[in-house]
Short mmCIF file of C-alpha atoms in Angstrom, two decimals:
data_model
loop_
_atom_site.label_atom_id
_atom_site.label_comp_id
_atom_site.label_asym_id
_atom_site.label_seq_id
_atom_site.Cartn_x
_atom_site.Cartn_y
_atom_site.Cartn_z
CA MET A 1 109.43 -170.80 61.82
CA ALA A 2 109.23 -173.73 59.39
CA CYS A 3 109.37 -173.37 55.64
CA ASP A 4 106.06 -173.53 53.77
CA LEU A 5 106.92 -176.22 51.23
CA GLU A 6 103.51 -175.82 49.63
CA ARG A 7 104.87 -172.58 48.19
CA LEU A 8 107.56 -174.60 46.45
CA VAL A 9 104.94 -176.99 45.13
CA GLU A 10 103.02 -174.00 43.77
CA ALA A 11 106.19 -172.71 42.12
CA VAL A 12 106.83 -176.08 40.47
CA ASP A 13 103.28 -176.01 39.09
CA SER A 14 103.91 -172.48 37.77
CA VAL A 15 107.13 -173.54 36.07
CA ALA A 16 105.11 -176.07 34.04
CA LEU A 17 103.24 -173.09 32.54
CA LEU A 18 106.39 -171.37 31.28
CA THR A 19 107.46 -171.32 27.66
CA SER A 20 110.88 -169.73 28.22
CA TYR A 21 113.25 -167.98 30.59
CA ARG A 22 116.76 -166.52 30.69
CA GLN A 23 119.44 -167.97 32.94
CA GLU A 24 122.61 -166.35 34.25
CA ALA A 25 124.86 -168.49 36.43
CA THR A 26 128.33 -168.25 37.93
CA ALA A 27 130.31 -170.93 39.74
CA TYR A 28 133.12 -170.01 42.14
CA GLY A 29 135.75 -172.09 43.88
CA GLN A 30 137.96 -171.40 46.87
CA PHE A 31 140.18 -174.36 47.50
CA ALA A 32 142.35 -175.24 50.45
CA ASN A 33 145.12 -172.69 51.06
CA GLN A 34 143.58 -170.14 48.65
CA GLN A 35 142.92 -166.71 50.13
CA VAL A 36 140.09 -165.63 47.82
CA ARG A 37 137.48 -167.42 45.77
CA GLN A 38 138.04 -167.72 42.03
CA ARG A 39 135.46 -167.61 39.26
CA MET A 40 135.37 -171.02 37.57
CA LEU A 41 132.47 -170.89 35.12
CA THR A 42 129.77 -168.61 33.74
CA LEU A 43 126.61 -169.53 31.86
CA ASN A 44 124.38 -167.03 30.10
CA GLY A 45 121.57 -167.83 27.75
CA ALA A 46 117.97 -168.55 26.91
CA VAL A 47 115.93 -171.66 27.58
CA GLU A 48 112.72 -172.84 25.94
CA THR A 49 110.49 -175.20 27.90
CA THR A 50 107.58 -177.50 27.17
CA ASP A 51 105.40 -178.78 30.03
CA GLY A 52 108.08 -177.74 32.51
CA GLN A 53 110.90 -179.57 30.70
CA VAL A 54 113.81 -177.99 28.84
CA SER A 55 113.19 -178.37 25.09
CA ALA A 56 115.75 -175.96 23.57
CA ILE A 57 118.80 -174.04 24.78
CA ASP A 58 120.92 -171.23 23.36
CA MET A 59 123.72 -170.81 25.90
CA ARG A 60 127.21 -169.34 26.11
CA MET A 61 129.59 -170.94 28.59
CA VAL A 62 132.99 -169.59 29.64
CA SER A 63 135.36 -171.85 31.60
CA TYR A 64 137.91 -169.86 33.60
CA THR A 65 139.66 -173.05 34.67
CA ASP A 66 140.52 -173.58 31.00
CA ALA A 67 142.11 -170.19 30.17
CA GLY A 68 138.75 -168.49 29.67
CA THR A 69 137.65 -170.80 26.87
CA SER A 70 134.20 -169.86 25.56
CA ILE A 71 131.72 -172.28 24.03
CA HIS A 72 128.45 -171.37 22.34
CA ILE A 73 125.96 -174.22 22.69
CA ILE A 74 122.63 -174.74 20.96
CA MET A 75 120.38 -177.66 21.77
CA VAL A 76 117.25 -178.04 19.64
CA ASP A 77 115.20 -181.01 18.38
CA ASP A 78 117.23 -183.36 20.63
CA GLN A 79 120.47 -182.43 18.86
CA MET A 80 123.31 -180.46 20.42
CA TYR A 81 125.67 -178.17 18.46
CA TYR A 82 128.66 -176.26 19.75
CA SER A 83 131.17 -173.67 18.60
CA GLN A 84 134.44 -172.97 20.44
CA GLU A 85 135.79 -169.41 20.46
CA GLU A 86 133.25 -168.38 17.78
CA GLY A 87 134.72 -170.97 15.40
CA GLN A 88 132.91 -173.31 13.05
CA TRP A 89 129.83 -175.08 14.37
CA GLN A 90 130.10 -178.77 15.12
CA VAL A 91 127.59 -181.47 15.95
CA ALA A 92 128.20 -182.67 19.49
CA THR A 93 129.03 -186.36 19.57
CA GLU A 94 127.41 -188.50 22.25
CA PHE A 95 130.51 -188.24 24.42
CA ILE A 96 130.81 -184.44 24.08
CA ALA A 97 127.06 -183.97 24.51
CA GLU A 98 127.22 -185.82 27.83
CA THR A 99 130.12 -183.65 28.95
CA LEU A 100 128.40 -180.39 27.99
CA SER A 101 125.11 -181.56 29.46
CA ALA A 102 126.80 -181.93 32.84
CA GLN A 103 127.02 -178.14 32.70
CA ILE A 104 124.10 -176.78 30.71
CA GLY A 105 121.83 -179.69 31.62
CA GLN A 106 121.57 -177.92 34.95
CA ALA A 107 119.68 -175.18 33.10
CA ARG A 108 116.48 -176.79 34.33
CA THR A 109 114.68 -174.92 37.07
CA ILE A 110 112.87 -176.44 40.07
CA ASP A 111 110.82 -179.57 39.44
CA ASP A 112 109.26 -182.56 41.19
CA ALA A 113 112.61 -184.38 41.30
CA LEU A 114 114.06 -181.45 43.23
CA LEU A 115 111.15 -181.42 45.67
CA GLU A 116 111.74 -185.11 46.48
CA ILE A 117 115.30 -184.28 47.53
CA LEU A 118 114.30 -181.22 49.57
CA GLU A 119 111.22 -182.49 51.37
CA ASP A 120 113.09 -184.06 54.30
CA LYS A 121 115.88 -181.49 54.61
CA PRO A 122 116.04 -178.90 57.40
CA CYS A 123 114.84 -175.57 56.02
CA GLU A 124 115.03 -171.97 57.25
CA PRO A 125 112.67 -169.39 55.67
CA PHE A 126 113.64 -165.76 55.09
CA SER A 127 112.70 -162.85 52.83
CA GLU A 128 114.71 -160.14 51.09
CA SER A 129 114.66 -157.83 48.10
CA MET A 130 116.04 -159.36 44.92
CA ASP A 131 116.36 -157.39 41.68
CA GLY A 132 113.75 -154.89 42.77
CA ARG A 133 111.11 -157.31 44.02
CA MET A 134 110.52 -159.03 47.35
CA ALA A 135 111.50 -162.66 47.29
CA GLU A 136 110.79 -165.57 49.62
CA GLY A 137 113.90 -167.49 50.55
CA PHE A 138 114.20 -171.18 51.47
CA ARG A 139 117.57 -172.19 52.93
CA PHE A 140 118.00 -175.99 52.98
CA SER A 141 120.89 -177.76 54.70
CA GLU A 142 122.38 -181.15 55.65
CA PHE A 143 122.97 -182.44 52.14
CA ASP A 144 125.30 -185.27 51.25
CA LEU A 145 127.28 -185.27 48.03
CA VAL A 146 124.81 -187.54 46.21
CA ASP A 147 121.95 -185.13 46.86
CA LEU A 148 124.01 -182.07 45.94
CA ALA A 149 125.06 -183.63 42.63
CA ALA A 150 121.37 -184.06 41.72
CA LEU A 151 120.43 -180.43 42.39
CA PRO A 152 120.18 -177.97 39.48
CA SER A 153 123.14 -175.59 39.67
CA ALA A 154 126.12 -174.31 37.69
CA ALA A 155 128.53 -176.28 39.89
CA GLY A 156 129.02 -178.95 37.21
CA ASP A 157 129.23 -182.69 37.75
CA LEU A 158 129.76 -183.00 41.50
CA SER A 159 129.38 -186.76 41.26
CA GLN A 160 133.00 -186.87 40.08
CA LEU A 161 134.24 -185.79 43.51
CA PRO A 162 135.42 -188.57 45.88
CA ALA A 163 132.34 -190.18 47.43
CA ASP A 164 134.08 -190.81 50.77
CA MET A 165 135.31 -187.26 51.39
CA GLU A 166 133.96 -185.08 54.20
CA ALA A 167 131.34 -182.75 52.74
CA SER A 168 128.40 -180.58 53.74
CA GLY A 169 126.08 -178.50 51.63
CA GLU A 170 123.46 -175.78 51.59
CA TYR A 171 120.90 -174.96 48.89
CA ILE A 172 118.87 -171.75 48.69
CA ILE A 173 115.85 -171.07 46.49
CA TRP A 174 114.31 -167.63 46.01
CA LEU A 175 110.66 -167.36 44.88
CA ALA A 176 108.85 -164.22 43.73
CA GLU A 177 105.56 -163.24 42.14
CA VAL A 178 106.04 -162.52 38.43
CA ASP A 179 103.02 -161.71 36.28
CA ASP A 180 100.70 -163.39 38.79
CA LEU A 181 102.82 -166.55 38.89
CA LEU A 182 104.96 -167.69 41.83
CA LEU A 183 108.28 -168.52 40.18
CA PRO A 184 111.88 -169.34 41.13
CA VAL A 185 114.05 -166.28 40.47
CA GLY A 186 117.32 -167.62 41.84
CA THR A 187 119.21 -170.48 43.47
CA GLN A 188 122.50 -170.85 45.29
CA LEU A 189 124.38 -174.07 46.00
CA THR A 190 127.27 -174.09 48.47
CA LEU A 191 129.44 -177.17 48.94
CA THR A 192 132.14 -177.34 51.62
CA PHE A 193 134.45 -180.34 51.43
CA ASP A 194 137.81 -181.65 52.59
CA VAL A 195 139.89 -184.18 50.69
CA GLY A 196 142.60 -184.14 53.33
CA ASP A 197 144.28 -180.77 52.80
CA GLY A 198 141.76 -178.42 54.44
CA ASP A 199 138.34 -177.00 53.64
CA SER A 200 137.45 -176.12 50.06
CA VAL A 201 134.24 -174.39 48.93
CA ILE A 202 132.32 -174.46 45.64
CA GLU A 203 129.51 -171.94 45.26
CA ALA A 204 127.12 -171.73 42.30
CA ILE A 205 124.72 -168.79 41.97
CA THR A 206 121.92 -168.73 39.39
CA LYS A 207 119.44 -166.00 38.45
CA LEU A 208 116.34 -166.54 36.32
CA SER A 209 114.50 -163.80 34.45
CA ASP A 210 112.61 -162.84 31.24
CA PHE A 211 109.93 -165.45 31.85
CA ASN A 212 107.76 -166.26 28.81
CA ALA A 213 109.69 -163.88 26.54
CA PRO A 214 109.22 -164.79 22.84
CA LEU A 215 111.99 -167.14 21.68
CA ASP A 216 112.71 -169.11 18.54
CA ILE A 217 115.83 -171.20 19.11
CA VAL A 218 116.92 -172.89 15.88
CA ALA A 219 119.89 -174.93 14.69
CA PRO A 220 122.93 -172.84 13.73
CA ASP A 221 123.20 -171.51 10.18
CA GLY A 222 126.01 -172.44 7.86
CA GLU A 223 128.13 -175.51 7.36
CA ILE A 224 128.53 -177.93 10.26
CA ALA A 225 132.06 -179.30 10.54
CA THR A 226 132.33 -183.09 10.36
CA PHE A 227 135.11 -185.44 9.26
CA PRO A 228 134.99 -185.41 5.44
CA ILE A 229 136.00 -189.05 4.91
CA GLU A 230 133.30 -191.66 5.46
CA LEU A 231 134.71 -194.42 7.64
CA PRO A 232 132.94 -197.50 9.02
CA ARG A 233 132.92 -197.75 12.80
CA PRO A 234 132.62 -200.63 15.25
CA ASP A 235 129.08 -201.12 16.53
CA ASP A 236 130.14 -200.12 20.05
CA ALA A 237 132.07 -196.97 19.00
CA VAL A 238 131.61 -193.98 21.33
CA VAL A 239 132.66 -190.96 19.29
CA PHE A 240 134.24 -188.12 21.25
CA LEU A 241 135.62 -186.09 18.31
CA ASP A 242 134.10 -185.46 14.88
CA GLU A 243 135.41 -182.34 13.15
CA SER A 244 136.82 -181.27 9.80
CA THR A 245 140.34 -182.59 10.45
CA GLY A 246 139.81 -185.40 12.95
CA LEU A 247 137.62 -188.28 14.07
CA ALA A 248 138.14 -190.24 17.31
CA PHE A 249 136.24 -192.80 19.31
CA PHE A 250 136.43 -195.41 22.06
CA THR A 251 135.79 -199.12 21.44
CA ILE A 252 136.24 -202.35 23.37
CA GLU A 253 137.67 -204.07 20.29
CA PRO A 254 141.36 -204.99 20.75
CA PRO A 255 143.90 -202.89 18.80
CA GLU A 256 144.99 -205.70 16.48
CA VAL A 257 141.37 -206.27 15.43
CA ILE A 258 140.87 -202.54 14.82
CA LYS A 259 144.05 -202.27 12.78
CA ALA A 260 143.15 -205.22 10.55
CA PHE A 261 139.58 -203.96 10.16
CA TYR A 262 140.63 -200.54 8.89
CA ILE A 263 143.43 -201.82 6.66
CA ASP A 264 140.87 -204.03 4.92
CA ALA A 265 138.18 -201.30 4.78
CA LEU A 266 140.49 -198.55 3.54
CA THR A 267 142.34 -200.61 0.95
CA ALA A 268 138.95 -201.72 -0.39
CA ASP A 269 138.11 -198.01 -0.75
CA GLY A 270 141.19 -197.23 -2.80
CA TRP A 271 143.66 -196.29 -0.05
CA THR A 272 147.26 -197.52 0.00
CA VAL A 273 148.82 -198.69 3.26
CA GLY A 274 151.84 -196.58 4.16
CA GLU A 275 154.32 -196.16 6.97
CA ASN A 276 153.70 -197.77 10.35
CA SER A 277 155.38 -196.51 13.50
CA LYS A 278 155.08 -196.53 17.28
CA GLU A 279 155.64 -193.72 19.74
CA THR A 280 155.16 -192.93 23.41
CA THR A 281 153.41 -189.74 24.47
CA ALA A 282 154.64 -187.42 27.20
CA ASP A 283 152.29 -189.07 29.72
CA GLY A 284 153.59 -192.56 28.90
CA GLN A 285 150.81 -193.65 26.53
CA ASN A 286 151.94 -196.10 23.82
CA VAL A 287 150.47 -195.25 20.42
CA GLU A 288 150.65 -197.12 17.11
CA LEU A 289 150.45 -194.91 14.00
CA GLN A 290 149.38 -196.22 10.61
CA ARG A 291 149.38 -193.98 7.56
CA PHE A 292 147.37 -194.29 4.34
CA SER A 293 147.34 -192.43 1.05
CA ARG A 294 144.88 -192.08 -1.83
CA GLY A 295 145.90 -189.76 -4.62
CA GLU A 296 146.65 -186.42 -2.95
CA GLU A 297 144.90 -187.42 0.30
CA ARG A 298 146.86 -188.44 3.40
CA LEU A 299 145.28 -190.12 6.42
CA GLU A 300 146.77 -191.21 9.73
CA MET A 301 145.22 -193.68 12.16
CA ALA A 302 146.40 -193.69 15.78
CA ILE A 303 145.55 -196.59 18.10
CA ALA A 304 146.14 -196.59 21.85
CA VAL A 305 144.96 -198.78 24.72
CA THR A 306 143.60 -197.50 28.04
CA ASP A 307 142.65 -199.53 31.10
CA ASP A 308 139.16 -200.16 29.73
CA ASP A 309 139.06 -199.26 26.03
CA THR A 310 140.89 -198.88 22.76
CA ILE A 311 141.15 -195.31 21.50
CA VAL A 312 141.10 -194.87 17.71
CA ALA A 313 141.83 -191.47 16.15
CA PHE A 314 141.96 -190.49 12.48
CA SER A 315 143.62 -187.30 11.26
CA LEU A 316 143.90 -185.71 7.85
CA LEU A 317 147.49 -184.81 7.07
CA GLU A 318 148.78 -182.08 4.83
CA THR A 319 149.88 -183.21 1.39
CA PRO A 320 153.66 -183.10 1.08
#
């Protein structure tokens, strides 16, 4: 029996009528030579939608591959905020926002872009009870890595995996009638791959509920942590850290240009040039350190060169 893809089209049309839903997702990994699968990531939160598109998110993410680190994320009015381990709220820089979006950006449910990927894939229909209601299942197969990376799931940014590795994938969608609307109530992505040491499996399971529940997601209350010293930045600066004690960014400007630029800018703002030193990090990265002082304030600038960019990092130091 073939899958009735018109039912998916109907569900996509129903999604466009939603104003909100709740998402719970868990990603698991079982890598070559591991006996059991391990939980890698959980997502739990609320999503507001407008015309079928995500417009606001209030989500908690726990990464078990990073010692159980928890991040509370709010996205509203095209601005993302985050708080690690219930600490002070910070505005997500462009770099951090892209990183977090690789996870929570998958909070979207089924849409026309998904249908374009699925329309030519082999599909097996089935039905089963799911959370107390009968659900229609659609099991799609024969995905390549590019297609899998574009599917909404909690598996993260699969595009970072080697493009030439052996891989196969399956994607399941469950639909159910909810308040006279045919809606997606769950998805499951399964990726099996081999990078040369045996089969590994990533599985991401998502459940959707509380459709059209009243929500009012707003920006976090209280002070937002940002670097307290105003510093000019190169036009091409890509900021990846902006918090109360540090500011860091990438630029294509060479290190000697950056150093001269900030010596001129800071001395013009009343800072005194201090000690200069060089050090090598544990991973072999060469770093030049330049210190500045202004009254009781102490500032350190670190400059390092990668293959493609210059990294510039400012830190506030404790007063001696």
